[in-house]
Amino acid sequence: MPDHDFKSPRLFVEPDLAEGVGIEADADQLNYLVNVLRIGEAGTVLLFNGRDGEWRARLQRLSKKRLVLVPERCLRAQTAAGALHYLFAPLKSARLDYMVQKAVEMGAGVLQPVMTQHVQAPRLNLARMRANAVEAAEQCGILTLPECREMIRLSDLLAGFDPARRLVFCDERQNAASPIEVLRADPSRPVSLLIGPEGGFSADERASLMECAFVTPISLGPRILRADTAAVAAMAVVQAAVGDW
Amino acid sequence: MPDHDFKSPRLFVEPDLAEGVGIEADADQLNYLVNVLRIGEAGTVLLFNGRDGEWRARLQRLSKKRLVLVPERCLRAQTAAGALHYLFAPLKSARLDYMVQKAVEMGAGVLQPVMTQHVQAPRLNLARMRANAVEAAEQCGILTLPECREMIRLSDLLAGFDPARRLVFCDERQNAASPIEVLRADPSRPVSLLIGPEGGFSADERASLMECAFVTPISLGPRILRADTAAVAAMAVVQAAVGDW
């Protein structure tokens, strides 16, 4: 666990971060820093953009409605994006928000919504997904943001899947082997973890998955888990068995 | 994964369950079954009480305000309570509700709130905690309810701890060994998993924990996890490594 500055607020910004090169705060950031947190020019803020590490910045007030954040010192070097890709059938919005936050905390490098037959929430707001990922990264001290991809059909996902990766899916019918041993049987290939919708995969989908050489089913135990629980549980087991824990 | 009846509503009841011995629905249950789900006397409901397995019951309407549930057939035998005990510093209410639901899904046999120095929500509504556990068990097809215990101080927990169990705590400073290997080094002793408050354990608390022979620290990886994420992640790793997965 690296040392963190837990006291200063932490903001994601889009521009490059370099010493002395000020970034103008947008209206939300200005409101948050000045009106909510009441930080004056003596205060500091932490900035990250997913590329240039974490910087301590000072606040420079240009006017009542203009605030510039000036990076002073890089506190942490940029880390690589997570090797774990998280593929999921979208849930309804509140639980999807929660799941996206959890995926960021668990170190997912890619968030890939996947359309399956039993999906109950066929539309997905990609901007909202990204905003949730940003907020989770701000709160959890994470330096990389996962790439938020457009929804894809399961059949297209399988057809275009990179065979250098493993597609691990959580199969409710598979309860024999320990997921740790199954994962560790092939520890070097990066994992794309697929969590199905609440209704599970259809028989056709399951057959298509099982036909692919890059697919590995794992079990998540004897209880039926809700999709958001299954997400965290499966990511924890992957990270602990073959990931970055 | 056992076969489940997913179609009938599932209710937790307090009385014993035996063939033909009717149980009068309380006002909430009557409202839910009759007014929300609109189930008539032709419908069935699943009942469990944490002791007698799962029963299919028919509905017998005595009057507008009285409904009796009559167990007809036992569909699943009772399962034992989970060996995993989940010990946690209480969170604020909405996130505590969520964490209790997740602990039930993950198979915790005991829910034990623990007071520590950095706890931010020092009061705990035990009735609410139990109601959440019941609701999670109803939804997730689980037959046992975890025992919901009164809050205990960490020092009292350690002083009275059963040395036949292992007390595994998630230590933010501990990031060397894989939690799977640490857990599997002693696979037969049941695990009590302790998750600290958002502010972590104090230095004194950490020292007290490390003095106990029954205590094992584990790491949850390089990122700071929120307490409710850490809960699911740690329970998943325990169940996968030495539990019932």
GROMACS .gro file of C-alpha atoms in nm:
model
  490
    1MET     CA    1   0.000   0.000   0.000
    2PRO     CA    2   0.169   0.325  -0.106
    3ASP     CA    3   0.149   0.630   0.118
    4HIS     CA    4  -0.142   0.846   0.024
    5ASP     CA    5  -0.237   1.203   0.094
    6PHE     CA    6  -0.581   1.134   0.242
    7LYS     CA    7  -0.652   1.491   0.343
    8SER     CA    8  -0.660   1.681   0.016
    9PRO     CA    9  -0.959   1.639  -0.214
   10ARG     CA   10  -0.885   1.438  -0.524
   11LEU     CA   11  -1.005   1.531  -0.871
   12PHE     CA   12  -0.993   1.370  -1.212
   13VAL     CA   13  -0.909   1.617  -1.489
   14GLU     CA   14  -0.882   1.572  -1.865
   15PRO     CA   15  -0.576   1.792  -1.955
   16ASP     CA   16  -0.212   1.690  -1.929
   17LEU     CA   17  -0.051   1.743  -1.590
   18ALA     CA   18   0.285   1.922  -1.577
   19GLU     CA   19   0.455   2.140  -1.320
   20GLY     CA   20   0.327   2.496  -1.322
   21VAL     CA   21   0.084   2.445  -1.611
   22GLY     CA   22  -0.247   2.560  -1.466
   23ILE     CA   23  -0.579   2.390  -1.543
   24GLU     CA   24  -0.895   2.591  -1.519
   25ALA     CA   25  -1.153   2.425  -1.295
   26ASP     CA   26  -1.492   2.368  -1.453
   27ALA     CA   27  -1.807   2.498  -1.285
   28ASP     CA   28  -1.870   2.174  -1.091
   29GLN     CA   29  -1.513   2.156  -0.967
   30LEU     CA   30  -1.516   2.522  -0.868
   31ASN     CA   31  -1.840   2.480  -0.679
   32TYR     CA   32  -1.715   2.165  -0.504
   33LEU     CA   33  -1.380   2.310  -0.399
   34VAL     CA   34  -1.488   2.663  -0.311
   35ASN     CA   35  -1.848   2.633  -0.190
   36VAL     CA   36  -1.870   2.275  -0.061
   37LEU     CA   37  -1.521   2.218   0.079
   38ARG     CA   38  -1.446   2.592   0.129
   39ILE     CA   39  -1.083   2.551   0.030
   40GLY     CA   40  -0.901   2.880  -0.010
   41GLU     CA   41  -0.578   2.962  -0.191
   42ALA     CA   42  -0.382   2.813   0.099
   43GLY     CA   43  -0.532   2.470   0.032
   44THR     CA   44  -0.416   2.197  -0.201
   45VAL     CA   45  -0.590   1.945  -0.423
   46LEU     CA   46  -0.472   1.620  -0.580
   47LEU     CA   47  -0.512   1.582  -0.954
   48PHE     CA   48  -0.492   1.278  -1.182
   49ASN     CA   49  -0.584   1.224  -1.545
   50GLY     CA   50  -0.517   0.854  -1.594
   51ARG     CA   51  -0.190   0.925  -1.779
   52ASP     CA   52   0.045   1.147  -1.576
   53GLY     CA   53   0.029   1.010  -1.221
   54GLU     CA   54  -0.099   1.203  -0.921
   55TRP     CA   55  -0.006   1.567  -0.865
   56ARG     CA   56  -0.045   1.802  -0.574
   57ALA     CA   57  -0.183   2.130  -0.705
   58ARG     CA   58  -0.236   2.471  -0.550
   59LEU     CA   59  -0.546   2.681  -0.608
   60GLN     CA   60  -0.525   3.016  -0.783
   61ARG     CA   61  -0.842   3.223  -0.776
   62LEU     CA   62  -0.867   3.445  -1.082
   63SER     CA   63  -1.211   3.583  -1.007
   64LYS     CA   64  -1.534   3.486  -0.835
   65LYS     CA   65  -1.614   3.248  -1.118
   66ARG     CA   66  -1.267   3.138  -1.223
   67LEU     CA   67  -1.032   2.905  -1.042
   68VAL     CA   68  -0.707   2.761  -1.173
   69LEU     CA   69  -0.545   2.443  -1.038
   70VAL     CA   70  -0.167   2.460  -1.069
   71PRO     CA   71   0.021   2.128  -1.046
   72GLU     CA   72   0.327   2.168  -0.823
   73ARG     CA   73   0.469   1.825  -0.760
   74CYS     CA   74   0.410   1.472  -0.884
   75LEU     CA   75   0.340   1.257  -0.578
   76ARG     CA   76   0.283   0.921  -0.745
   77ALA     CA   77   0.393   0.786  -1.080
   78GLN     CA   78   0.130   0.663  -1.322
   79THR     CA   79   0.035   0.296  -1.288
   80ALA     CA   80  -0.062   0.073  -1.580
   81ALA     CA   81  -0.426  -0.001  -1.658
   82GLY     CA   82  -0.555  -0.316  -1.490
   83ALA     CA   83  -0.503  -0.638  -1.684
   84LEU     CA   84  -0.847  -0.760  -1.577
   85HIS     CA   85  -1.127  -0.678  -1.820
   86TYR     CA   86  -1.475  -0.678  -1.676
   87LEU     CA   87  -1.753  -0.782  -1.915
   88PHE     CA   88  -2.108  -0.765  -1.790
   89ALA     CA   89  -2.472  -0.776  -1.887
   90PRO     CA   90  -2.605  -0.433  -1.786
   91LEU     CA   91  -2.825  -0.405  -1.477
   92LYS     CA   92  -3.083  -0.142  -1.399
   93SER     CA   93  -2.931   0.194  -1.326
   94ALA     CA   94  -2.877   0.214  -0.950
   95ARG     CA   95  -2.726  -0.131  -0.930
   96LEU     CA   96  -2.524  -0.070  -1.245
   97ASP     CA   97  -2.377   0.244  -1.086
   98TYR     CA   98  -2.280   0.040  -0.785
   99MET     CA   99  -2.129  -0.237  -0.995
  100VAL     CA  100  -1.920   0.009  -1.198
  101GLN     CA  101  -1.783   0.162  -0.877
  102LYS     CA  102  -1.692  -0.183  -0.748
  103ALA     CA  103  -1.523  -0.281  -1.074
  104VAL     CA  104  -1.304   0.028  -1.052
  105GLU     CA  105  -1.209  -0.052  -0.694
  106MET     CA  106  -1.126  -0.408  -0.792
  107GLY     CA  107  -0.887  -0.285  -1.061
  108ALA     CA  108  -1.070  -0.352  -1.387
  109GLY     CA  109  -0.885  -0.201  -1.685
  110VAL     CA  110  -1.181  -0.225  -1.923
  111LEU     CA  111  -1.556  -0.208  -1.862
  112GLN     CA  112  -1.739  -0.381  -2.147
  113PRO     CA  113  -2.119  -0.406  -2.141
  114VAL     CA  114  -2.243  -0.719  -2.322
  115MET     CA  115  -2.593  -0.766  -2.460
  116THR     CA  116  -2.734  -1.111  -2.391
  117GLN     CA  117  -3.078  -1.265  -2.438
  118HIS     CA  118  -3.194  -1.226  -2.079
  119VAL     CA  119  -3.068  -0.872  -2.023
  120GLN     CA  120  -3.332  -0.672  -1.837
  121ALA     CA  121  -3.186  -0.328  -1.900
  122PRO     CA  122  -3.109  -0.315  -2.272
  123ARG     CA  123  -3.006   0.051  -2.279
  124LEU     CA  124  -2.689   0.179  -2.128
  125ASN     CA  125  -2.584   0.535  -2.057
  126LEU     CA  126  -2.213   0.530  -2.134
  127ALA     CA  127  -2.159   0.886  -2.005
  128ARG     CA  128  -2.315   0.791  -1.672
  129MET     CA  129  -2.102   0.478  -1.657
  130ARG     CA  130  -1.791   0.684  -1.714
  131ALA     CA  131  -1.895   0.946  -1.457
  132ASN     CA  132  -1.937   0.669  -1.202
  133ALA     CA  133  -1.598   0.526  -1.287
  134VAL     CA  134  -1.439   0.871  -1.244
  135GLU     CA  135  -1.607   0.922  -0.907
  136ALA     CA  136  -1.498   0.580  -0.784
  137ALA     CA  137  -1.140   0.644  -0.897
  138GLU     CA  138  -1.139   0.984  -0.724
  139GLN     CA  139  -1.260   0.833  -0.398
  140CYS     CA  140  -1.044   0.521  -0.397
  141GLY     CA  141  -0.707   0.673  -0.475
  142ILE     CA  142  -0.678   0.491  -0.806
  143LEU     CA  143  -0.465   0.646  -1.082
  144THR     CA  144  -0.601   0.469  -1.389
  145LEU     CA  145  -0.950   0.493  -1.524
  146PRO     CA  146  -1.096   0.186  -1.689
  147GLU     CA  147  -1.177   0.218  -2.056
  148CYS     CA  148  -1.557   0.231  -2.084
  149ARG     CA  149  -1.660   0.053  -2.403
  150GLU     CA  150  -1.979   0.060  -2.603
  151MET     CA  151  -2.225  -0.227  -2.561
  152ILE     CA  152  -2.152  -0.530  -2.776
  153ARG     CA  153  -2.356  -0.842  -2.853
  154LEU     CA  154  -2.231  -1.162  -2.696
  155SER     CA  155  -2.199  -1.326  -3.040
  156ASP     CA  156  -1.982  -1.036  -3.164
  157LEU     CA  157  -1.774  -1.047  -2.849
  158LEU     CA  158  -1.700  -1.414  -2.905
  159ALA     CA  159  -1.633  -1.371  -3.276
  160GLY     CA  160  -1.380  -1.092  -3.216
  161PHE     CA  161  -1.224  -1.213  -2.894
  162ASP     CA  162  -0.845  -1.186  -2.858
  163PRO     CA  163  -0.732  -1.548  -2.808
  164ALA     CA  164  -0.427  -1.425  -2.613
  165ARG     CA  165  -0.674  -1.354  -2.331
  166ARG     CA  166  -0.893  -1.594  -2.135
  167LEU     CA  167  -1.267  -1.542  -2.120
  168VAL     CA  168  -1.375  -1.659  -1.776
  169PHE     CA  169  -1.747  -1.680  -1.721
  170CYS     CA  170  -1.937  -1.749  -1.404
  171ASP     CA  171  -2.151  -2.051  -1.468
  172GLU     CA  172  -2.430  -2.120  -1.220
  173ARG     CA  173  -2.445  -2.482  -1.330
  174GLN     CA  174  -2.076  -2.546  -1.277
  175ASN     CA  175  -2.010  -2.632  -0.914
  176ALA     CA  176  -1.743  -2.895  -0.919
  177ALA     CA  177  -1.390  -2.755  -0.941
  178SER     CA  178  -1.249  -2.483  -0.719
  179PRO     CA  179  -1.231  -2.157  -0.915
  180ILE     CA  180  -0.883  -2.096  -0.774
  181GLU     CA  181  -0.742  -2.416  -0.927
  182VAL     CA  182  -0.921  -2.355  -1.256
  183LEU     CA  183  -0.775  -2.004  -1.275
  184ARG     CA  184  -0.427  -2.109  -1.167
  185ALA     CA  185  -0.412  -2.384  -1.430
  186ASP     CA  186  -0.333  -2.104  -1.678
  187PRO     CA  187  -0.194  -1.818  -1.469
  188SER     CA  188  -0.016  -1.611  -1.732
  189ARG     CA  189  -0.295  -1.522  -1.974
  190PRO     CA  190  -0.485  -1.208  -1.877
  191VAL     CA  191  -0.846  -1.260  -1.777
  192SER     CA  192  -1.164  -1.114  -1.924
  193LEU     CA  193  -1.434  -1.188  -1.669
  194LEU     CA  194  -1.791  -1.219  -1.795
  195ILE     CA  195  -2.089  -1.193  -1.558
  196GLY     CA  196  -2.429  -1.272  -1.709
  197PRO     CA  197  -2.763  -1.108  -1.642
  198GLU     CA  198  -2.985  -1.188  -1.344
  199GLY     CA  199  -3.168  -1.446  -1.554
  200GLY     CA  200  -2.843  -1.620  -1.650
  201PHE     CA  201  -2.729  -1.712  -1.998
  202SER     CA  202  -2.968  -1.888  -2.234
  203ALA     CA  203  -2.897  -2.248  -2.331
  204ASP     CA  204  -2.781  -2.129  -2.676
  205GLU     CA  205  -2.550  -1.869  -2.528
  206ARG     CA  206  -2.404  -2.117  -2.286
  207ALA     CA  207  -2.342  -2.363  -2.572
  208SER     CA  208  -2.172  -2.088  -2.778
  209LEU     CA  209  -1.950  -1.998  -2.485
  210MET     CA  210  -1.852  -2.358  -2.419
  211GLU     CA  211  -1.753  -2.408  -2.785
  212CYS     CA  212  -1.477  -2.146  -2.764
  213ALA     CA  213  -1.128  -2.267  -2.677
  214PHE     CA  214  -1.053  -1.943  -2.491
  215VAL     CA  215  -1.353  -1.982  -2.258
  216THR     CA  216  -1.324  -2.116  -1.904
  217PRO     CA  217  -1.630  -2.159  -1.679
  218ILE     CA  218  -1.588  -2.110  -1.306
  219SER     CA  219  -1.826  -2.170  -1.018
  220LEU     CA  220  -1.910  -1.912  -0.755
  221GLY     CA  221  -2.023  -2.160  -0.495
  222PRO     CA  222  -2.347  -2.318  -0.381
  223ARG     CA  223  -2.557  -2.005  -0.333
  224ILE     CA  224  -2.724  -1.798  -0.602
  225LEU     CA  225  -2.551  -1.459  -0.603
  226ARG     CA  226  -2.706  -1.141  -0.730
  227ALA     CA  227  -2.522  -1.004  -1.032
  228ASP     CA  228  -2.353  -0.722  -0.842
  229THR     CA  229  -2.240  -0.958  -0.566
  230ALA     CA  230  -2.114  -1.208  -0.822
  231ALA     CA  231  -1.916  -0.926  -0.985
  232VAL     CA  232  -1.717  -0.835  -0.675
  233ALA     CA  233  -1.681  -1.196  -0.563
  234ALA     CA  234  -1.550  -1.314  -0.900
  235MET     CA  235  -1.313  -1.021  -0.943
  236ALA     CA  236  -1.174  -1.084  -0.593
  237VAL     CA  237  -1.108  -1.449  -0.670
  238VAL     CA  238  -0.945  -1.365  -1.005
  239GLN     CA  239  -0.723  -1.094  -0.853
  240ALA     CA  240  -0.628  -1.317  -0.558
  241ALA     CA  241  -0.562  -1.627  -0.768
  242VAL     CA  242  -0.391  -1.489  -1.081
  243GLY     CA  243  -0.414  -1.109  -1.058
  244ASP     CA  244  -0.241  -0.825  -0.876
  245TRP     CA  245  -0.320  -0.907  -0.510
  246MET     CA  246  -2.661  -2.573  -0.759
  247PRO     CA  247  -2.977  -2.743  -0.634
  248ASP     CA  248  -3.298  -2.713  -0.833
  249HIS     CA  249  -3.509  -2.427  -0.709
  250ASP     CA  250  -3.868  -2.324  -0.751
  251PHE     CA  251  -3.804  -1.972  -0.881
  252LYS     CA  252  -4.166  -1.893  -0.956
  253SER     CA  253  -4.334  -1.902  -0.615
  254PRO     CA  254  -4.273  -1.618  -0.373
  255ARG     CA  255  -4.051  -1.713  -0.082
  256LEU     CA  256  -4.120  -1.613   0.276
  257PHE     CA  257  -3.936  -1.648   0.602
  258VAL     CA  258  -4.164  -1.746   0.891
  259GLU     CA  259  -4.093  -1.796   1.260
  260PRO     CA  260  -4.310  -2.104   1.348
  261ASP     CA  261  -4.217  -2.465   1.294
  262LEU     CA  262  -4.295  -2.605   0.950
  263ALA     CA  263  -4.480  -2.938   0.930
  264GLU     CA  264  -4.718  -3.091   0.679
  265GLY     CA  265  -5.069  -2.960   0.714
  266VAL     CA  266  -4.996  -2.736   1.013
  267GLY     CA  267  -5.117  -2.395   0.898
  268ILE     CA  268  -4.938  -2.071   0.982
  269GLU     CA  269  -5.135  -1.751   0.992
  270ALA     CA  270  -4.979  -1.482   0.773
  271ASP     CA  271  -4.906  -1.152   0.947
  272ALA     CA  272  -5.044  -0.827   0.807
  273ASP     CA  273  -4.733  -0.755   0.594
  274GLN     CA  274  -4.730  -1.104   0.448
  275LEU     CA  275  -5.104  -1.093   0.375
  276ASN     CA  276  -5.068  -0.756   0.203
  277TYR     CA  277  -4.768  -0.874   0.000
  278LEU     CA  278  -4.924  -1.201  -0.115
  279VAL     CA  279  -5.281  -1.083  -0.171
  280ASN     CA  280  -5.254  -0.716  -0.272
  281VAL     CA  281  -4.906  -0.691  -0.425
  282LEU     CA  282  -4.863  -1.032  -0.588
  283ARG     CA  283  -5.240  -1.101  -0.616
  284ILE     CA  284  -5.198  -1.468  -0.542
  285GLY     CA  285  -5.524  -1.648  -0.490
  286GLU     CA  286  -5.601  -1.980  -0.325
  287ALA     CA  287  -5.475  -2.160  -0.633
  288GLY     CA  288  -5.125  -2.019  -0.581
  289THR     CA  289  -4.838  -2.152  -0.377
  290VAL     CA  290  -4.571  -1.995  -0.165
  291LEU     CA  291  -4.236  -2.125  -0.040
  292LEU     CA  292  -4.172  -2.110   0.334
  293PHE     CA  293  -3.853  -2.147   0.538
  294ASN     CA  294  -3.774  -2.078   0.900
  295GLY     CA  295  -3.402  -2.151   0.918
  296ARG     CA  296  -3.466  -2.488   1.088
  297ASP     CA  297  -3.704  -2.706   0.889
  298GLY     CA  298  -3.591  -2.672   0.528
  299GLU     CA  299  -3.803  -2.524   0.248
  300TRP     CA  300  -4.172  -2.611   0.213
  301ARG     CA  301  -4.425  -2.551  -0.056
  302ALA     CA  302  -4.741  -2.418   0.106
  303ARG     CA  303  -5.091  -2.350  -0.020
  304LEU     CA  304  -5.291  -2.043   0.070
  305GLN     CA  305  -5.612  -2.070   0.267
  306ARG     CA  306  -5.816  -1.750   0.294
  307LEU     CA  307  -6.016  -1.743   0.617
  308SER     CA  308  -6.158  -1.395   0.573
  309LYS     CA  309  -6.066  -1.061   0.417
  310LYS     CA  310  -5.808  -1.004   0.686
  311ARG     CA  311  -5.696  -1.357   0.760
  312LEU     CA  312  -5.479  -1.583   0.548
  313VAL     CA  313  -5.330  -1.917   0.648
  314LEU     CA  314  -5.026  -2.073   0.481
  315VAL     CA  315  -5.046  -2.451   0.490
  316PRO     CA  316  -4.718  -2.641   0.432
  317GLU     CA  317  -4.780  -2.932   0.195
  318ARG     CA  318  -4.444  -3.076   0.101
  319CYS     CA  319  -4.081  -3.027   0.201
  320LEU     CA  320  -3.887  -2.941  -0.116
  321ARG     CA  321  -3.539  -2.897   0.030
  322ALA     CA  322  -3.385  -3.030   0.350
  323GLN     CA  323  -3.241  -2.782   0.596
  324THR     CA  324  -2.875  -2.690   0.544
  325ALA     CA  325  -2.634  -2.615   0.827
  326ALA     CA  326  -2.550  -2.259   0.920
  327GLY     CA  327  -2.245  -2.121   0.741
  328ALA     CA  328  -1.910  -2.189   0.908
  329LEU     CA  329  -1.790  -1.840   0.815
  330HIS     CA  330  -1.853  -1.575   1.078
  331TYR     CA  331  -1.856  -1.219   0.957
  332LEU     CA  332  -1.733  -0.958   1.206
  333PHE     CA  333  -1.752  -0.595   1.104
  334ALA     CA  334  -1.729  -0.240   1.224
  335PRO     CA  335  -2.075  -0.094   1.154
  336LEU     CA  336  -2.119   0.143   0.862
  337LYS     CA  337  -2.381   0.408   0.816
  338SER     CA  338  -2.724   0.267   0.755
  339ALA     CA  339  -2.771   0.237   0.378
  340ARG     CA  340  -2.428   0.083   0.326
  341LEU     CA  341  -2.473  -0.137   0.630
  342ASP     CA  342  -2.799  -0.270   0.484
  343TYR     CA  343  -2.615  -0.351   0.166
  344MET     CA  344  -2.328  -0.518   0.348
  345VAL     CA  345  -2.565  -0.735   0.553
  346GLN     CA  346  -2.740  -0.849   0.234
  347LYS     CA  347  -2.405  -0.937   0.079
  348ALA     CA  348  -2.290  -1.128   0.387
  349VAL     CA  349  -2.604  -1.342   0.371
  350GLU     CA  350  -2.549  -1.416   0.002
  351MET     CA  351  -2.188  -1.508   0.074
  352GLY     CA  352  -2.298  -1.763   0.333
  353ALA     CA  353  -2.207  -1.601   0.666
  354GLY     CA  354  -2.341  -1.802   0.961
  355VAL     CA  355  -2.298  -1.522   1.215
  356LEU     CA  356  -2.312  -1.145   1.178
  357GLN     CA  357  -2.120  -0.982   1.462
  358PRO     CA  358  -2.087  -0.602   1.479
  359VAL     CA  359  -1.764  -0.495   1.646
  360MET     CA  360  -1.700  -0.154   1.802
  361THR     CA  361  -1.357  -0.013   1.721
  362GLN     CA  362  -1.196   0.325   1.779
  363HIS     CA  363  -1.254   0.463   1.432
  364VAL     CA  364  -1.613   0.345   1.392
  365GLN     CA  365  -1.819   0.623   1.236
  366ALA     CA  366  -2.163   0.478   1.310
  367PRO     CA  367  -2.152   0.377   1.676
  368ARG     CA  368  -2.519   0.279   1.701
  369LEU     CA  369  -2.661  -0.025   1.538
  370ASN     CA  370  -3.023  -0.120   1.484
  371LEU     CA  371  -3.020  -0.495   1.538
  372ALA     CA  372  -3.384  -0.537   1.430
  373ARG     CA  373  -3.309  -0.361   1.102
  374MET     CA  374  -3.000  -0.575   1.052
  375ARG     CA  375  -3.208  -0.888   1.105
  376ALA     CA  376  -3.484  -0.766   0.872
  377ASN     CA  377  -3.223  -0.712   0.602
  378ALA     CA  378  -3.081  -1.057   0.656
  379VAL     CA  379  -3.430  -1.209   0.627
  380GLU     CA  380  -3.501  -1.020   0.305
  381ALA     CA  381  -3.169  -1.126   0.153
  382ALA     CA  382  -3.231  -1.488   0.248
  383GLU     CA  383  -3.584  -1.475   0.100
  384GLN     CA  384  -3.451  -1.336  -0.229
  385CYS     CA  385  -3.144  -1.554  -0.264
  386GLY     CA  386  -3.294  -1.894  -0.197
  387ILE     CA  387  -3.091  -1.944   0.120
  388LEU     CA  388  -3.231  -2.173   0.390
  389THR     CA  389  -3.033  -2.060   0.693
  390LEU     CA  390  -3.043  -1.718   0.850
  391PRO     CA  391  -2.723  -1.588   1.003
  392GLU     CA  392  -2.732  -1.530   1.376
  393CYS     CA  393  -2.737  -1.152   1.428
  394ARG     CA  394  -2.537  -1.073   1.740
  395GLU     CA  395  -2.527  -0.764   1.961
  396MET     CA  396  -2.239  -0.522   1.915
  397ILE     CA  397  -1.923  -0.612   2.106
  398ARG     CA  398  -1.604  -0.416   2.174
  399LEU     CA  399  -1.296  -0.537   1.989
  400SER     CA  400  -1.111  -0.593   2.319
  401ASP     CA  401  -1.397  -0.813   2.448
  402LEU     CA  402  -1.409  -1.000   2.119
  403LEU     CA  403  -1.040  -1.084   2.146
  404ALA     CA  404  -1.061  -1.174   2.517
  405GLY     CA  405  -1.348  -1.418   2.460
  406PHE     CA  406  -1.251  -1.555   2.120
  407ASP     CA  407  -1.285  -1.930   2.064
  408PRO     CA  408  -0.929  -2.044   1.982
  409ALA     CA  409  -1.068  -2.334   1.778
  410ARG     CA  410  -1.153  -2.068   1.518
  411ARG     CA  411  -0.923  -1.841   1.320
  412LEU     CA  412  -0.969  -1.466   1.332
  413VAL     CA  413  -0.873  -1.338   0.987
  414PHE     CA  414  -0.851  -0.964   0.955
  415CYS     CA  415  -0.798  -0.755   0.647
  416ASP     CA  416  -0.489  -0.548   0.702
  417GLU     CA  417  -0.431  -0.254   0.471
  418ARG     CA  418  -0.062  -0.251   0.557
  419GLN     CA  419  -0.008  -0.617   0.477
  420ASN     CA  420   0.056  -0.665   0.108
  421ALA     CA  421   0.314  -0.937   0.086
  422ALA     CA  422   0.167  -1.287   0.091
  423SER     CA  423  -0.121  -1.409  -0.125
  424PRO     CA  424  -0.433  -1.433   0.089
  425ILE     CA  425  -0.509  -1.772  -0.069
  426GLU     CA  426  -0.183  -1.926   0.054
  427VAL     CA  427  -0.220  -1.767   0.398
  428LEU     CA  428  -0.572  -1.910   0.429
  429ARG     CA  429  -0.479  -2.252   0.293
  430ALA     CA  430  -0.188  -2.287   0.536
  431ASP     CA  431  -0.452  -2.377   0.797
  432PRO     CA  432  -0.753  -2.498   0.599
  433SER     CA  433  -0.947  -2.690   0.862
  434ARG     CA  434  -1.014  -2.427   1.128
  435PRO     CA  435  -1.332  -2.226   1.063
  436VAL     CA  436  -1.279  -1.861   0.982
  437SER     CA  437  -1.411  -1.551   1.157
  438LEU     CA  438  -1.348  -1.267   0.916
  439LEU     CA  439  -1.304  -0.918   1.061
  440ILE     CA  440  -1.339  -0.605   0.847
  441GLY     CA  441  -1.245  -0.277   1.012
  442PRO     CA  442  -1.409   0.063   0.977
  443GLU     CA  443  -1.342   0.302   0.688
  444GLY     CA  444  -1.068   0.469   0.894
  445GLY     CA  445  -0.895   0.136   0.957
  446PHE     CA  446  -0.783  -0.004   1.290
  447SER     CA  447  -0.589   0.219   1.529
  448ALA     CA  448  -0.223   0.136   1.599
  449ASP     CA  449  -0.322   0.001   1.943
  450GLU     CA  450  -0.596  -0.216   1.796
  451ARG     CA  451  -0.365  -0.349   1.530
  452ALA     CA  452  -0.104  -0.434   1.796
  453SER     CA  453  -0.368  -0.612   2.007
  454LEU     CA  454  -0.479  -0.814   1.707
  455MET     CA  455  -0.125  -0.913   1.613
  456GLU     CA  456  -0.056  -1.035   1.969
  457CYS     CA  457  -0.323  -1.306   1.946
  458ALA     CA  458  -0.214  -1.651   1.830
  459PHE     CA  459  -0.550  -1.709   1.660
  460VAL     CA  460  -0.522  -1.395   1.445
  461THR     CA  461  -0.410  -1.404   1.081
  462PRO     CA  462  -0.376  -1.085   0.875
  463ILE     CA  463  -0.449  -1.101   0.503
  464SER     CA  464  -0.404  -0.845   0.229
  465LEU     CA  465  -0.677  -0.741  -0.012
  466GLY     CA  466  -0.443  -0.616  -0.279
  467PRO     CA  467  -0.286  -0.289  -0.384
  468ARG     CA  468  -0.598  -0.072  -0.395
  469ILE     CA  469  -0.786   0.080  -0.105
  470LEU     CA  470  -1.127  -0.088  -0.095
  471ARG     CA  471  -1.434   0.063   0.061
  472ALA     CA  472  -1.555  -0.138   0.359
  473ASP     CA  473  -1.852  -0.291   0.177
  474THR     CA  474  -1.635  -0.390  -0.120
  475ALA     CA  475  -1.372  -0.536   0.112
  476ALA     CA  476  -1.646  -0.739   0.281
  477VAL     CA  477  -1.760  -0.916  -0.036
  478ALA     CA  478  -1.406  -0.950  -0.172
  479ALA     CA  479  -1.270  -1.103   0.147
  480MET     CA  480  -1.565  -1.340   0.194
  481ALA     CA  481  -1.525  -1.455  -0.167
  482VAL     CA  482  -1.157  -1.532  -0.118
  483VAL     CA  483  -1.223  -1.715   0.211
  484GLN     CA  484  -1.506  -1.923   0.063
  485ALA     CA  485  -1.304  -2.000  -0.252
  486ALA     CA  486  -0.982  -2.086  -0.064
  487VAL     CA  487  -1.105  -2.274   0.244
  488GLY     CA  488  -1.485  -2.245   0.247
  489ASP     CA  489  -1.780  -2.400   0.071
  490TRP     CA  490  -1.720  -2.300  -0.291
   0.00000   0.00000   0.00000
